[in-house]
Amino acid sequence: MGGDFGGQPSLEGLLMSIRSIDPSFHVTGQIKPQQLQAIAGLGFKTVICMRPDKEGFFQPAFDEIASSAREVGLDAHYLPVVPGSISIDQARDLKAIISRQSGPILAYCASGQRCAAAYDLAKRVP
């Protein structure tokens, strides 16, 4: 995998880490603003950031991700979850975001694990 995605940097590392939870919900680790064009090119319609700003060194702020997402026609949502402490309210918020989307979603955090756990909980909340 890898290569040129319309003049954007190679997404080889990102593509290797995208995990499909179901046909419409996928998870990955931290993304960069310059990767959003290629992410849109893969067919995603929405990105959800589940990583609090300033959680890690060199992590782009959500505002940067959201701005780049809008430029390429992606919806962007910020639902910051502290590792190991997703609340029922956050699960309900995720469920609501998912219910309003009309295409594939890519959720990201540091590794994708908390996104997968949040999705699992969101499926079970009323």
mmCIF file of C-alpha atoms in Angstrom:
data_model
loop_
_atom_site.group_PDB
_atom_site.id
_atom_site.type_symbol
_atom_site.label_atom_id
_atom_site.label_comp_id
_atom_site.label_asym_id
_atom_site.label_seq_id
_atom_site.Cartn_x
_atom_site.Cartn_y
_atom_site.Cartn_z
ATOM 1 C CA MET A 1 0.000 0.000 0.000
ATOM 2 C CA GLY A 2 0.979 3.610 -0.118
ATOM 3 C CA GLY A 3 1.832 5.793 -3.019
ATOM 4 C CA ASP A 4 0.666 9.147 -4.264
ATOM 5 C CA PHE A 5 -2.829 10.240 -3.243
ATOM 6 C CA GLY A 6 -3.450 13.281 -5.438
ATOM 7 C CA GLY A 7 -0.296 15.099 -4.385
ATOM 8 C CA GLN A 8 -0.814 14.338 -0.697
ATOM 9 C CA PRO A 9 1.754 12.511 1.416
ATOM 10 C CA SER A 10 1.646 8.735 1.448
ATOM 11 C CA LEU A 11 -0.775 7.283 3.964
ATOM 12 C CA GLU A 12 1.006 3.951 4.170
ATOM 13 C CA GLY A 13 1.246 3.985 7.966
ATOM 14 C CA LEU A 14 -2.322 5.215 8.352
ATOM 15 C CA LEU A 15 -3.776 2.691 5.931
ATOM 16 C CA MET A 16 -2.075 -0.102 7.795
ATOM 17 C CA SER A 17 -3.709 1.014 11.023
ATOM 18 C CA ILE A 18 -7.303 1.644 9.876
ATOM 19 C CA ARG A 19 -9.481 -0.995 11.472
ATOM 20 C CA SER A 20 -13.050 -1.635 10.392
ATOM 21 C CA ILE A 21 -15.381 -2.086 13.360
ATOM 22 C CA ASP A 22 -18.376 -2.442 11.065
ATOM 23 C CA PRO A 23 -19.001 -1.385 7.442
ATOM 24 C CA SER A 24 -19.648 2.241 8.410
ATOM 25 C CA PHE A 25 -17.379 2.774 11.453
ATOM 26 C CA HIS A 26 -13.587 2.573 11.325
ATOM 27 C CA VAL A 27 -10.881 3.521 13.812
ATOM 28 C CA THR A 28 -7.268 4.611 13.619
ATOM 29 C CA GLY A 29 -4.558 6.373 15.555
ATOM 30 C CA GLN A 30 -3.763 10.088 15.365
ATOM 31 C CA ILE A 31 -4.203 11.666 11.947
ATOM 32 C CA LYS A 32 -2.611 14.818 10.531
ATOM 33 C CA PRO A 33 -4.323 17.702 8.718
ATOM 34 C CA GLN A 34 -2.430 16.966 5.497
ATOM 35 C CA GLN A 35 -3.892 13.428 5.436
ATOM 36 C CA LEU A 36 -7.535 14.529 5.239
ATOM 37 C CA GLN A 37 -7.598 14.783 1.431
ATOM 38 C CA ALA A 38 -6.499 11.165 1.098
ATOM 39 C CA ILE A 39 -8.906 10.088 3.849
ATOM 40 C CA ALA A 40 -11.754 11.693 1.888
ATOM 41 C CA GLY A 41 -10.426 9.930 -1.208
ATOM 42 C CA LEU A 42 -10.836 6.606 0.585
ATOM 43 C CA GLY A 43 -14.573 7.310 0.824
ATOM 44 C CA PHE A 44 -14.891 8.519 4.392
ATOM 45 C CA LYS A 45 -17.531 11.218 4.974
ATOM 46 C CA THR A 46 -16.860 12.019 8.637
ATOM 47 C CA VAL A 47 -13.951 12.104 11.071
ATOM 48 C CA ILE A 48 -14.446 11.976 14.826
ATOM 49 C CA CYS A 49 -11.639 13.038 17.140
ATOM 50 C CA MET A 50 -11.830 11.218 20.461
ATOM 51 C CA ARG A 51 -8.479 12.484 21.680
ATOM 52 C CA PRO A 52 -8.356 15.519 23.995
ATOM 53 C CA ASP A 53 -6.249 18.373 22.625
ATOM 54 C CA LYS A 54 -2.703 18.459 24.029
ATOM 55 C CA GLU A 55 -2.865 14.828 25.116
ATOM 56 C CA GLY A 56 0.352 14.024 23.269
ATOM 57 C CA PHE A 57 3.453 15.752 21.962
ATOM 58 C CA PHE A 58 3.188 17.045 18.378
ATOM 59 C CA GLN A 59 -0.534 16.255 18.292
ATOM 60 C CA PRO A 60 -2.361 18.665 15.973
ATOM 61 C CA ALA A 61 -5.185 20.593 17.640
ATOM 62 C CA PHE A 62 -8.683 19.530 16.684
ATOM 63 C CA ASP A 63 -9.305 22.968 15.148
ATOM 64 C CA GLU A 64 -6.538 22.246 12.605
ATOM 65 C CA ILE A 65 -8.056 18.856 11.774
ATOM 66 C CA ALA A 66 -11.573 20.330 11.508
ATOM 67 C CA SER A 67 -10.420 23.133 9.204
ATOM 68 C CA SER A 68 -8.619 20.714 6.883
ATOM 69 C CA ALA A 69 -11.605 18.340 6.977
ATOM 70 C CA ARG A 70 -14.015 21.094 5.915
ATOM 71 C CA GLU A 71 -11.700 22.054 3.048
ATOM 72 C CA VAL A 72 -12.048 18.563 1.575
ATOM 73 C CA GLY A 73 -15.769 18.140 2.298
ATOM 74 C CA LEU A 74 -15.588 16.007 5.438
ATOM 75 C CA ASP A 75 -17.690 16.493 8.562
ATOM 76 C CA ALA A 76 -15.583 16.685 11.718
ATOM 77 C CA HIS A 77 -16.680 16.116 15.305
ATOM 78 C CA TYR A 78 -14.793 16.544 18.572
ATOM 79 C CA LEU A 79 -15.682 14.083 21.326
ATOM 80 C CA PRO A 80 -12.627 14.029 23.614
ATOM 81 C CA VAL A 81 -12.403 10.943 25.814
ATOM 82 C CA VAL A 82 -9.768 10.539 28.508
ATOM 83 C CA PRO A 83 -8.295 7.019 28.173
ATOM 84 C CA GLY A 84 -10.137 4.524 30.341
ATOM 85 C CA SER A 85 -12.932 6.859 31.386
ATOM 86 C CA ILE A 86 -15.646 7.089 28.726
ATOM 87 C CA SER A 87 -18.921 8.208 30.241
ATOM 88 C CA ILE A 88 -22.452 7.124 29.374
ATOM 89 C CA ASP A 89 -23.102 10.694 28.184
ATOM 90 C CA GLN A 90 -20.132 10.488 25.797
ATOM 91 C CA ALA A 91 -21.413 7.142 24.509
ATOM 92 C CA ARG A 92 -24.822 8.742 23.892
ATOM 93 C CA ASP A 93 -23.145 11.674 22.136
ATOM 94 C CA LEU A 94 -21.248 9.253 19.890
ATOM 95 C CA LYS A 95 -24.438 7.335 19.159
ATOM 96 C CA ALA A 96 -26.142 10.606 18.168
ATOM 97 C CA ILE A 97 -23.252 11.629 15.893
ATOM 98 C CA ILE A 98 -23.267 8.217 14.213
ATOM 99 C CA SER A 99 -27.044 8.303 13.704
ATOM 100 C CA ARG A 100 -26.795 11.605 11.783
ATOM 101 C CA GLN A 101 -24.079 10.471 9.361
ATOM 102 C CA SER A 102 -24.756 9.241 5.851
ATOM 103 C CA GLY A 103 -21.446 7.594 5.014
ATOM 104 C CA PRO A 104 -18.379 5.884 6.408
ATOM 105 C CA ILE A 105 -16.897 7.329 9.600
ATOM 106 C CA LEU A 106 -13.242 7.353 10.637
ATOM 107 C CA ALA A 107 -12.803 7.882 14.382
ATOM 108 C CA TYR A 108 -9.348 8.484 15.790
ATOM 109 C CA CYS A 109 -7.494 8.751 19.077
ATOM 110 C CA ALA A 110 -3.924 7.827 19.978
ATOM 111 C CA SER A 111 -4.240 4.213 18.814
ATOM 112 C CA GLY A 112 -7.879 3.641 17.869
ATOM 113 C CA GLN A 113 -8.565 1.518 20.945
ATOM 114 C CA ARG A 114 -10.647 4.043 22.890
ATOM 115 C CA CYS A 115 -12.673 4.759 19.733
ATOM 116 C CA ALA A 116 -13.479 1.057 19.419
ATOM 117 C CA ALA A 117 -14.427 0.868 23.112
ATOM 118 C CA ALA A 118 -16.578 3.995 22.817
ATOM 119 C CA TYR A 119 -18.350 2.547 19.783
ATOM 120 C CA ASP A 120 -19.046 -0.689 21.632
ATOM 121 C CA LEU A 121 -20.572 1.252 24.529
ATOM 122 C CA ALA A 122 -22.511 3.554 22.163
ATOM 123 C CA LYS A 123 -24.202 0.535 20.587
ATOM 124 C CA ARG A 124 -25.491 -0.519 24.017
ATOM 125 C CA VAL A 125 -26.783 2.778 25.443
ATOM 126 C CA PRO A 126 -30.482 3.645 25.136
#
